[in-house]
mmCIF file of C-alpha atoms and ligand atoms in Angstrom:
data_model
loop_
_atom_site.group_PDB
_atom_site.id
_atom_site.type_symbol
_atom_site.label_atom_id
_atom_site.label_comp_id
_atom_site.label_asym_id
_atom_site.label_seq_id
_atom_site.Cartn_x
_atom_site.Cartn_y
_atom_site.Cartn_z
ATOM 1 C CA MET A 1 100.976 139.634 86.540
ATOM 2 C CA ASN A 2 100.404 139.092 82.831
ATOM 3 C CA GLU A 3 100.683 135.663 81.267
ATOM 4 C CA PRO A 4 104.243 134.446 80.774
ATOM 5 C CA ALA A 5 105.613 135.698 77.462
ATOM 6 C CA ILE A 6 105.332 132.536 75.410
ATOM 7 C CA LEU A 7 105.025 133.271 71.739
ATOM 8 C CA ASP A 8 102.968 130.894 69.660
ATOM 9 C CA ALA A 9 103.214 130.616 65.915
ATOM 10 C CA PRO A 10 100.132 131.942 64.046
ATOM 11 C CA PRO A 11 97.029 129.954 65.010
ATOM 12 C CA GLU A 12 96.618 126.571 63.388
ATOM 13 C CA PRO A 13 93.406 125.954 61.412
ATOM 14 C CA ALA A 14 90.604 124.912 63.809
ATOM 15 C CA PRO A 15 89.858 121.165 63.717
ATOM 16 C CA ALA A 16 86.803 120.302 61.595
ATOM 17 C CA ASP A 17 85.020 118.885 64.676
ATOM 18 C CA GLY A 18 85.527 122.116 66.649
ATOM 19 C CA GLY A 19 88.038 120.277 68.847
ATOM 20 C CA GLY A 20 85.527 118.096 70.714
ATOM 21 C CA GLU A 21 86.681 114.792 69.211
ATOM 22 C CA THR A 22 90.349 115.697 68.907
ATOM 23 C CA PRO A 23 92.356 113.372 71.176
ATOM 24 C CA ALA A 24 93.608 114.875 74.426
ATOM 25 C CA ILE A 25 97.137 113.656 73.653
ATOM 26 C CA GLU A 26 98.570 112.645 70.279
ATOM 27 C CA VAL A 27 102.191 111.611 69.941
ATOM 28 C CA ARG A 28 103.557 110.698 66.529
ATOM 29 C CA ASN A 29 106.984 109.197 65.812
ATOM 30 C CA LEU A 30 108.502 111.114 68.707
ATOM 31 C CA SER A 31 112.221 110.724 69.347
ATOM 32 C CA ARG A 32 114.549 112.567 71.717
ATOM 33 C CA TRP A 33 118.316 112.265 71.641
ATOM 34 C CA PHE A 34 120.588 113.509 74.384
ATOM 35 C CA PRO A 35 124.350 113.382 73.810
ATOM 36 C CA GLY A 36 125.094 109.670 73.631
ATOM 37 C CA VAL A 37 121.583 108.585 74.721
ATOM 38 C CA GLN A 38 118.403 108.084 72.741
ATOM 39 C CA ALA A 39 115.889 108.569 75.558
ATOM 40 C CA VAL A 40 112.755 108.244 73.392
ATOM 41 C CA ARG A 41 112.614 106.181 70.179
ATOM 42 C CA ASP A 42 109.935 106.683 67.567
ATOM 43 C CA VAL A 43 107.112 106.739 70.105
ATOM 44 C CA SER A 44 103.492 106.996 68.883
ATOM 45 C CA PHE A 45 100.300 106.819 70.944
ATOM 46 C CA THR A 46 96.941 108.525 71.390
ATOM 47 C CA VAL A 47 94.995 109.274 74.559
ATOM 48 C CA PRO A 48 91.289 109.985 73.947
ATOM 49 C CA ARG A 49 89.636 112.732 76.004
ATOM 50 C CA GLY A 50 88.446 111.764 79.476
ATOM 51 C CA GLN A 51 90.668 108.693 79.770
ATOM 52 C CA VAL A 52 93.111 107.838 82.532
ATOM 53 C CA VAL A 53 96.224 106.292 81.029
ATOM 54 C CA GLY A 54 99.130 104.876 83.009
ATOM 55 C CA PHE A 55 102.630 105.294 81.610
ATOM 56 C CA VAL A 56 104.738 102.436 82.907
ATOM 57 C CA GLY A 57 108.407 101.687 82.606
ATOM 58 C CA ALA A 58 111.560 100.985 84.560
ATOM 59 C CA ASN A 59 113.910 103.747 85.713
ATOM 60 C CA GLY A 60 115.417 105.451 82.682
ATOM 61 C CA ALA A 61 112.800 104.057 80.254
ATOM 62 C CA GLY A 62 111.917 107.493 78.860
ATOM 63 C CA LYS A 63 108.777 108.465 80.802
ATOM 64 C CA THR A 64 109.924 111.834 82.142
ATOM 65 C CA THR A 65 111.474 112.821 78.813
ATOM 66 C CA THR A 66 108.192 112.124 76.986
ATOM 67 C CA MET A 67 106.150 113.924 79.629
ATOM 68 C CA ARG A 68 108.418 116.981 79.667
ATOM 69 C CA ILE A 69 107.943 117.277 75.906
ATOM 70 C CA LEU A 70 104.146 117.109 76.374
ATOM 71 C CA ALA A 71 104.428 119.824 79.019
ATOM 72 C CA THR A 72 106.352 122.056 76.531
ATOM 73 C CA LEU A 73 109.485 121.961 78.697
ATOM 74 C CA ASP A 74 111.615 120.178 76.107
ATOM 75 C CA HIS A 75 111.572 119.735 72.342
ATOM 76 C CA PRO A 76 111.537 116.445 70.454
ATOM 77 C CA THR A 77 114.503 115.755 68.201
ATOM 78 C CA THR A 78 112.068 114.403 65.602
ATOM 79 C CA GLY A 79 108.344 113.667 65.499
ATOM 80 C CA GLU A 80 105.520 115.656 67.021
ATOM 81 C CA ALA A 81 103.168 115.842 69.983
ATOM 82 C CA ARG A 82 99.811 117.587 70.332
ATOM 83 C CA ILE A 83 97.645 118.406 73.321
ATOM 84 C CA CYS A 84 93.941 118.843 72.403
ATOM 85 C CA GLY A 85 95.093 119.339 68.808
ATOM 86 C CA HIS A 86 97.764 121.962 69.592
ATOM 87 C CA ASN A 87 101.361 121.313 68.630
ATOM 88 C CA VAL A 88 103.635 121.471 71.705
ATOM 89 C CA VAL A 89 106.507 123.036 69.749
ATOM 90 C CA THR A 90 104.717 125.615 67.612
ATOM 91 C CA HIS A 91 101.838 126.477 69.997
ATOM 92 C CA PRO A 92 103.175 126.079 73.557
ATOM 93 C CA ALA A 93 100.929 128.781 75.060
ATOM 94 C CA GLU A 94 97.794 127.006 73.750
ATOM 95 C CA VAL A 95 99.160 123.774 75.196
ATOM 96 C CA ARG A 96 99.983 125.303 78.586
ATOM 97 C CA ARG A 97 96.447 126.649 78.916
ATOM 98 C CA ARG A 98 95.122 123.102 78.610
ATOM 99 C CA ILE A 99 97.681 121.087 80.510
ATOM 100 C CA GLY A 100 98.384 120.664 84.223
ATOM 101 C CA TRP A 101 101.913 119.405 84.804
ATOM 102 C CA MET A 102 103.045 117.761 88.012
ATOM 103 C CA PRO A 103 106.802 117.049 87.921
ATOM 104 C CA ASP A 104 108.362 114.200 89.885
ATOM 105 C CA HIS A 105 110.202 116.754 92.025
ATOM 106 C CA TYR A 106 108.845 120.153 92.882
ATOM 107 C CA GLY A 107 111.278 122.942 93.607
ATOM 108 C CA THR A 108 112.189 123.974 97.098
ATOM 109 C CA TYR A 109 110.203 126.979 98.295
ATOM 110 C CA SER A 110 111.380 126.853 101.873
ATOM 111 C CA HIS A 111 110.206 130.264 103.060
ATOM 112 C CA MET A 112 106.727 130.196 101.567
ATOM 113 C CA THR A 113 103.522 129.039 103.151
ATOM 114 C CA VAL A 114 101.060 126.810 101.287
ATOM 115 C CA LEU A 115 98.836 129.824 100.625
ATOM 116 C CA GLU A 116 101.725 131.998 99.410
ATOM 117 C CA TYR A 117 102.915 129.204 97.140
ATOM 118 C CA LEU A 118 99.521 128.781 95.453
ATOM 119 C CA ASP A 119 99.036 132.550 95.321
ATOM 120 C CA PHE A 120 102.391 132.973 93.563
ATOM 121 C CA PHE A 121 101.430 130.506 90.812
ATOM 122 C CA ALA A 122 97.846 131.789 90.543
ATOM 123 C CA ARG A 123 99.235 135.308 89.917
ATOM 124 C CA ALA A 124 101.675 133.928 87.352
ATOM 125 C CA LEU A 125 98.717 132.317 85.584
ATOM 126 C CA GLY A 126 96.962 135.699 85.408
ATOM 127 C CA PHE A 127 94.291 135.228 88.106
ATOM 128 C CA LYS A 128 93.300 138.555 89.693
ATOM 129 C CA GLY A 129 91.336 139.817 92.717
ATOM 130 C CA ASP A 130 88.423 137.771 94.046
ATOM 131 C CA GLU A 131 88.723 135.238 91.252
ATOM 132 C CA ARG A 132 92.260 134.403 92.440
ATOM 133 C CA ILE A 133 91.187 134.100 96.076
ATOM 134 C CA GLU A 134 88.248 131.870 95.128
ATOM 135 C CA ARG A 135 90.292 129.624 92.866
ATOM 136 C CA ILE A 136 92.994 129.110 95.504
ATOM 137 C CA ALA A 137 90.320 128.316 98.106
ATOM 138 C CA GLU A 138 88.735 125.746 95.742
ATOM 139 C CA VAL A 139 92.058 124.077 95.059
ATOM 140 C CA MET A 140 93.005 123.997 98.760
ATOM 141 C CA GLU A 141 89.646 122.454 99.608
ATOM 142 C CA PHE A 142 89.942 119.826 96.881
ATOM 143 C CA THR A 143 93.444 118.831 97.952
ATOM 144 C CA ASP A 144 92.534 119.008 101.662
ATOM 145 C CA LEU A 145 95.080 121.747 102.355
ATOM 146 C CA THR A 146 92.732 124.414 103.744
ATOM 147 C CA GLY A 147 93.802 123.711 107.317
ATOM 148 C CA LEU A 148 97.459 123.941 106.259
ATOM 149 C CA ALA A 149 97.279 127.316 104.488
ATOM 150 C CA ASP A 150 99.830 128.912 106.843
ATOM 151 C CA ARG A 151 102.181 125.914 107.057
ATOM 152 C CA LEU A 152 105.614 126.461 105.508
ATOM 153 C CA VAL A 153 106.065 124.378 102.365
ATOM 154 C CA ASN A 154 109.236 122.759 103.694
ATOM 155 C CA ALA A 155 107.362 121.673 106.832
ATOM 156 C CA LEU A 156 104.880 119.584 104.826
ATOM 157 C CA SER A 157 104.959 115.808 104.810
ATOM 158 C CA LYS A 158 105.705 114.109 101.483
ATOM 159 C CA GLY A 159 101.998 113.360 100.993
ATOM 160 C CA MET A 160 100.935 116.947 101.762
ATOM 161 C CA GLY A 161 103.656 118.218 99.420
ATOM 162 C CA GLN A 162 102.382 116.016 96.608
ATOM 163 C CA ARG A 163 98.833 117.273 97.188
ATOM 164 C CA LEU A 164 100.150 120.844 97.035
ATOM 165 C CA CYS A 165 101.972 120.085 93.810
ATOM 166 C CA LEU A 166 98.792 118.557 92.356
ATOM 167 C CA GLY A 167 96.856 121.626 93.539
ATOM 168 C CA ARG A 168 99.303 123.903 91.767
ATOM 169 C CA SER A 169 98.808 121.965 88.512
ATOM 170 C CA LEU A 170 95.018 122.334 88.860
ATOM 171 C CA LEU A 171 94.886 126.109 89.421
ATOM 172 C CA HIS A 172 93.934 126.957 85.830
ATOM 173 C CA ASP A 173 91.458 124.039 85.636
ATOM 174 C CA PRO A 174 93.305 122.264 82.806
ATOM 175 C CA GLU A 175 91.631 119.655 80.594
ATOM 176 C CA VAL A 176 94.652 117.356 80.590
ATOM 177 C CA LEU A 177 96.798 116.363 83.563
ATOM 178 C CA VAL A 178 100.295 114.999 83.090
ATOM 179 C CA LEU A 179 101.497 113.576 86.400
ATOM 180 C CA ASP A 180 105.052 112.255 86.678
ATOM 181 C CA GLU A 181 105.370 109.641 89.433
ATOM 182 C CA PRO A 182 102.948 111.422 91.775
ATOM 183 C CA ALA A 183 102.854 108.534 94.253
ATOM 184 C CA ALA A 184 106.613 107.945 94.497
ATOM 185 C CA GLY A 185 107.768 107.851 98.093
ATOM 186 C CA LEU A 186 104.284 108.138 99.593
ATOM 187 C CA ASP A 187 103.144 105.980 102.498
ATOM 188 C CA PRO A 188 100.074 103.748 101.928
ATOM 189 C CA LYS A 189 97.620 106.266 103.424
ATOM 190 C CA ALA A 190 98.951 109.133 101.294
ATOM 191 C CA ARG A 191 98.790 106.883 98.215
ATOM 192 C CA VAL A 192 95.133 106.102 98.867
ATOM 193 C CA GLU A 193 94.396 109.831 99.291
ATOM 194 C CA LEU A 194 96.159 110.685 96.043
ATOM 195 C CA LYS A 195 94.413 107.894 94.137
ATOM 196 C CA HIS A 196 91.088 109.189 95.472
ATOM 197 C CA LEU A 197 91.834 112.690 94.133
ATOM 198 C CA ILE A 198 92.834 111.312 90.735
ATOM 199 C CA ARG A 199 89.652 109.256 90.599
ATOM 200 C CA ILE A 200 87.561 112.385 91.254
ATOM 201 C CA LEU A 201 89.415 114.285 88.520
ATOM 202 C CA ALA A 202 88.729 111.412 86.112
ATOM 203 C CA GLN A 203 85.045 111.440 87.065
ATOM 204 C CA GLU A 204 84.990 115.166 86.274
ATOM 205 C CA GLY A 205 86.052 114.224 82.744
ATOM 206 C CA LYS A 206 89.696 115.267 82.895
ATOM 207 C CA THR A 207 92.237 113.332 80.872
ATOM 208 C CA VAL A 208 94.957 111.995 83.136
ATOM 209 C CA PHE A 209 98.325 110.725 81.903
ATOM 210 C CA ILE A 210 100.171 109.347 84.895
ATOM 211 C CA SER A 211 103.535 107.639 85.159
ATOM 212 C CA SER A 212 104.760 105.096 87.637
ATOM 213 C CA HIS A 213 107.024 102.113 87.788
ATOM 214 C CA ILE A 214 104.657 100.465 90.269
ATOM 215 C CA LEU A 215 102.109 98.674 88.152
ATOM 216 C CA SER A 216 99.643 97.547 90.787
ATOM 217 C CA GLU A 217 99.202 101.196 91.698
ATOM 218 C CA LEU A 218 98.055 102.130 88.200
ATOM 219 C CA GLY A 219 96.070 99.011 87.318
ATOM 220 C CA GLU A 220 93.047 99.872 89.392
ATOM 221 C CA MET A 221 92.612 103.468 88.273
ATOM 222 C CA CYS A 222 93.641 103.493 84.599
ATOM 223 C CA ASP A 223 91.518 102.828 81.511
ATOM 224 C CA SER A 224 94.651 101.652 79.753
ATOM 225 C CA LEU A 225 98.346 101.160 80.347
ATOM 226 C CA LEU A 226 101.140 102.223 78.061
ATOM 227 C CA PHE A 227 104.388 100.306 78.577
ATOM 228 C CA ILE A 228 107.675 101.928 77.618
ATOM 229 C CA ASN A 229 111.011 100.164 77.644
ATOM 230 C CA GLN A 230 114.345 101.571 76.536
ATOM 231 C CA GLY A 231 112.556 104.522 74.923
ATOM 232 C CA ARG A 232 110.117 102.355 72.912
ATOM 233 C CA ILE A 233 106.424 101.727 73.436
ATOM 234 C CA ILE A 234 106.094 97.973 73.829
ATOM 235 C CA HIS A 235 102.386 97.643 74.674
ATOM 236 C CA HIS A 236 99.185 99.686 74.983
ATOM 237 C CA GLY A 237 96.105 97.953 76.364
ATOM 238 C CA SER A 238 93.608 97.794 79.219
ATOM 239 C CA ALA A 239 94.669 96.476 82.615
ATOM 240 C CA GLU A 240 91.925 93.868 82.282
ATOM 241 C CA SER A 241 93.230 92.528 78.963
ATOM 242 C CA LEU A 242 96.746 92.421 80.421
ATOM 243 C CA ARG A 243 95.582 90.465 83.447
ATOM 244 C CA ARG A 244 93.702 88.083 81.174
ATOM 245 C CA GLY A 245 96.622 87.756 78.781
ATOM 246 C CA SER A 246 96.219 85.489 75.780
ATOM 247 C CA ALA A 247 94.615 82.734 77.845
ATOM 248 C CA ALA A 248 91.563 81.022 76.339
ATOM 249 C CA THR A 249 90.451 79.522 79.656
ATOM 250 C CA SER A 250 89.671 80.907 83.109
ATOM 251 C CA LEU A 251 91.037 79.573 86.369
ATOM 252 C CA VAL A 252 88.578 80.093 89.203
ATOM 253 C CA GLU A 253 89.143 79.644 92.913
ATOM 254 C CA VAL A 254 85.973 78.458 94.639
ATOM 255 C CA ARG A 255 85.433 78.713 98.385
ATOM 256 C CA LEU A 256 82.612 76.744 99.985
ATOM 257 C CA ALA A 257 80.966 77.250 103.367
ATOM 258 C CA HIS A 258 81.504 73.609 104.290
ATOM 259 C CA SER A 259 82.526 70.237 102.822
ATOM 260 C CA ASN A 260 84.391 70.466 99.528
ATOM 261 C CA GLU A 261 83.792 66.834 98.715
ATOM 262 C CA ARG A 262 81.104 67.464 96.111
ATOM 263 C CA LEU A 263 83.109 69.940 94.031
ATOM 264 C CA PRO A 264 85.192 67.427 91.968
ATOM 265 C CA GLU A 265 82.145 65.316 91.157
ATOM 266 C CA TRP A 266 80.050 68.368 90.337
ATOM 267 C CA ALA A 267 82.808 69.639 88.031
ATOM 268 C CA SER A 268 83.039 66.281 86.210
ATOM 269 C CA LEU A 269 79.323 66.469 85.383
ATOM 270 C CA SER A 270 79.300 70.145 84.359
ATOM 271 C CA PRO A 271 79.835 71.418 80.811
ATOM 272 C CA HIS A 272 82.770 73.849 80.352
ATOM 273 C CA VAL A 273 84.293 72.863 83.739
ATOM 274 C CA THR A 274 87.382 70.819 84.670
ATOM 275 C CA PHE A 275 88.353 70.229 88.282
ATOM 276 C CA ARG A 276 91.985 71.191 88.904
ATOM 277 C CA GLU A 277 92.823 70.849 92.614
ATOM 278 C CA THR A 278 91.452 70.793 96.111
ATOM 279 C CA THR A 279 92.174 73.700 98.440
ATOM 280 C CA LYS A 280 91.605 74.057 102.183
ATOM 281 C CA GLU A 281 88.209 75.669 101.749
ATOM 282 C CA GLY A 282 87.119 74.461 98.324
ATOM 283 C CA GLY A 283 89.025 74.001 95.109
ATOM 284 C CA ARG A 284 90.256 75.363 91.806
ATOM 285 C CA ILE A 285 88.335 74.769 88.619
ATOM 286 C CA GLU A 286 89.161 75.624 85.039
ATOM 287 C CA ILE A 287 86.448 76.943 82.728
ATOM 288 C CA ASP A 288 87.043 76.549 78.982
ATOM 289 C CA SER A 289 86.133 80.177 78.208
ATOM 290 C CA VAL A 290 86.949 83.768 79.167
ATOM 291 C CA ASP A 291 83.437 84.951 78.234
ATOM 292 C CA PRO A 292 81.922 86.563 81.373
ATOM 293 C CA GLU A 293 78.477 85.182 80.384
ATOM 294 C CA ILE A 294 79.814 81.607 80.503
ATOM 295 C CA LEU A 295 81.521 82.258 83.853
ATOM 296 C CA ALA A 296 78.249 83.652 85.235
ATOM 297 C CA THR A 297 76.361 80.587 83.940
ATOM 298 C CA VAL A 298 78.801 78.242 85.705
ATOM 299 C CA LEU A 299 78.411 80.159 88.969
ATOM 300 C CA ARG A 300 74.602 80.153 88.680
ATOM 301 C CA ARG A 301 74.592 76.412 88.089
ATOM 302 C CA MET A 302 76.908 75.805 91.021
ATOM 303 C CA VAL A 303 74.499 77.658 93.321
ATOM 304 C CA SER A 304 71.340 76.078 91.872
ATOM 305 C CA ASP A 305 72.922 72.609 92.276
ATOM 306 C CA GLY A 306 73.217 73.312 95.997
ATOM 307 C CA LEU A 307 76.952 73.884 96.415
ATOM 308 C CA PRO A 308 77.432 76.299 99.362
ATOM 309 C CA VAL A 309 79.509 78.875 97.438
ATOM 310 C CA VAL A 310 80.816 81.811 99.486
ATOM 311 C CA ASP A 311 83.463 82.970 97.008
ATOM 312 C CA PHE A 312 83.979 82.504 93.258
ATOM 313 C CA HIS A 313 87.173 84.264 92.410
ATOM 314 C CA LEU A 314 88.756 84.616 88.971
ATOM 315 C CA GLN A 315 92.518 84.161 89.231
ATOM 316 C CA GLU A 316 94.210 86.809 87.148
ATOM 317 C CA ARG A 317 97.789 87.406 86.173
ATOM 318 C CA LYS A 318 99.534 90.098 88.121
ATOM 319 C CA LEU A 319 100.259 93.157 85.965
ATOM 320 C CA GLU A 320 103.938 92.833 86.849
ATOM 321 C CA ASP A 321 103.895 89.290 85.425
ATOM 322 C CA ALA A 322 102.186 90.575 82.261
ATOM 323 C CA PHE A 323 104.885 93.236 81.856
ATOM 324 C CA ILE A 324 107.679 90.688 82.302
ATOM 325 C CA GLU A 325 105.934 88.346 79.856
ATOM 326 C CA ILE A 326 105.750 91.072 77.193
ATOM 327 C CA LEU A 327 109.445 91.829 77.679
ATOM 328 C CA GLY A 328 110.181 88.103 77.355
ATOM 329 C CA GLU A 329 108.159 87.840 74.121
ATOM 330 C CA LEU A 330 110.066 90.798 72.639
ATOM 331 C CA GLU A 331 113.362 89.264 73.647
ATOM 332 C CA ALA A 332 112.350 85.954 72.066
ATOM 333 C CA ALA A 333 111.390 87.833 68.893
ATOM 334 C CA GLY A 334 114.906 89.243 68.777
ATOM 335 C CA THR A 335 114.150 92.814 69.925
ATOM 336 C CA PRO A 336 116.987 93.976 72.185
ATOM 337 C CA ILE A 337 115.701 94.607 75.696
ATOM 338 C CA VAL A 338 117.496 96.526 78.423
ATOM 339 C CA SER A 339 115.709 96.290 81.757
HETATM 340 P P1 ATP B 1 112.767 107.408 86.040
HETATM 341 O O1 ATP B 1 111.652 106.438 86.382
HETATM 342 O O2 ATP B 1 114.065 107.024 86.644
HETATM 343 O O3 ATP B 1 112.385 108.830 86.262
HETATM 344 P P2 ATP B 1 112.272 107.740 83.200
HETATM 345 O O4 ATP B 1 111.533 106.616 82.560
HETATM 346 O O5 ATP B 1 111.496 108.945 83.544
HETATM 347 O O6 ATP B 1 113.050 107.208 84.454
HETATM 348 P P3 ATP B 1 113.949 109.521 81.666
HETATM 349 O O7 ATP B 1 114.205 110.451 82.816
HETATM 350 O O8 ATP B 1 113.059 109.980 80.601
HETATM 351 O O9 ATP B 1 113.466 108.100 82.196
HETATM 352 O O10 ATP B 1 115.376 109.161 81.040
HETATM 353 C C1 ATP B 1 115.527 108.375 79.867
HETATM 354 C C2 ATP B 1 116.986 108.307 79.511
HETATM 355 O O11 ATP B 1 117.432 109.581 79.074
HETATM 356 C C3 ATP B 1 117.892 107.933 80.665
HETATM 357 O O12 ATP B 1 118.949 107.160 80.145
HETATM 358 C C4 ATP B 1 118.403 109.262 81.164
HETATM 359 O O13 ATP B 1 119.657 109.129 81.775
HETATM 360 C C5 ATP B 1 118.502 110.048 79.861
HETATM 361 N N1 ATP B 1 118.318 111.496 80.060
HETATM 362 C C6 ATP B 1 117.210 112.107 80.526
HETATM 363 N N2 ATP B 1 117.378 113.447 80.541
HETATM 364 C C7 ATP B 1 118.646 113.684 80.098
HETATM 365 C C8 ATP B 1 119.416 114.860 79.876
HETATM 366 N N3 ATP B 1 118.919 116.069 80.125
HETATM 367 N N4 ATP B 1 120.677 114.711 79.401
HETATM 368 C C9 ATP B 1 121.174 113.482 79.124
HETATM 369 N N5 ATP B 1 120.489 112.335 79.295
HETATM 370 C C10 ATP B 1 119.238 112.417 79.782
#
């Protein structure tokens, strides 16, 4: 089958850098109104190539609407979005060549097997002959579906179905993946499998833009997190900086192999350190810095002074707490918040 008949406007001038440094995703002042609802409000953000960015927000925050616009399935009311430099409204075919889209629900294809399903989409993408067979085999191997090639799609578990949906979005080896709630409804094992696949894709240099309302899920695999609330971007930063927050000190939980009696005295004699409280197996200390070099120096001194340290654990804020805190700050600043 030929490529779907999507007509692009005349080509845009090539970027001066040949496209290499152009961000994978650029969104500028994007808004989308539905009758009576402004789903997306003046949203701007950039995702550099090769990054994994989590898109986080409550139900109805505007994630799917933004992602559907990036995937060329909807038009913004105002503003613009580009994928690898190509405008999603004027050059949708260029965008579709570069983007793999995984919707939060995939259609029902009850009388198709896994192989037939992938073959259908590979044909629609223009793959022919041996190339098509090879590409489907590669995708099935990557998503661990080879042994399920003849299984009917509606007989797949939720996790298998999500892997199939991811496989479908990978058929044309896109540079940018836009994944809408891929882990929703998966059991813990299926979540781990999916995270593993996303990690491999990131290592291969793909840009991944992934939404979820479960923050802990995204924190460990994303370079940065983009928070959206009531259609507005309210924060964009690394998971690490969010966990650290604006704190100027570090709270460290110390576990000792035996006898915690020396810890308070040691802390009172050590620069940068204040003893906070005793715990069953050691205690909590506060260090007057967030500089990793200072933390490492404190740990080294603790060991060289003969304390039997078995664990030195930085206590971080939970990402959920950071999100709530940001909402609280906005509310205090007078920005209306709807959770
Ligand atoms: P969820 O996590 O529940 O999927 P979301 O962050 O993806 O939420 P959106 O689906 O983008 O949120 O919806 C944002 C707002 O826009 C919601 O109020 C929703 O009801 C509304 N909305 C989305 N699509 C339409 C539509 N086609 N017509 C009218 N309103 C819509």
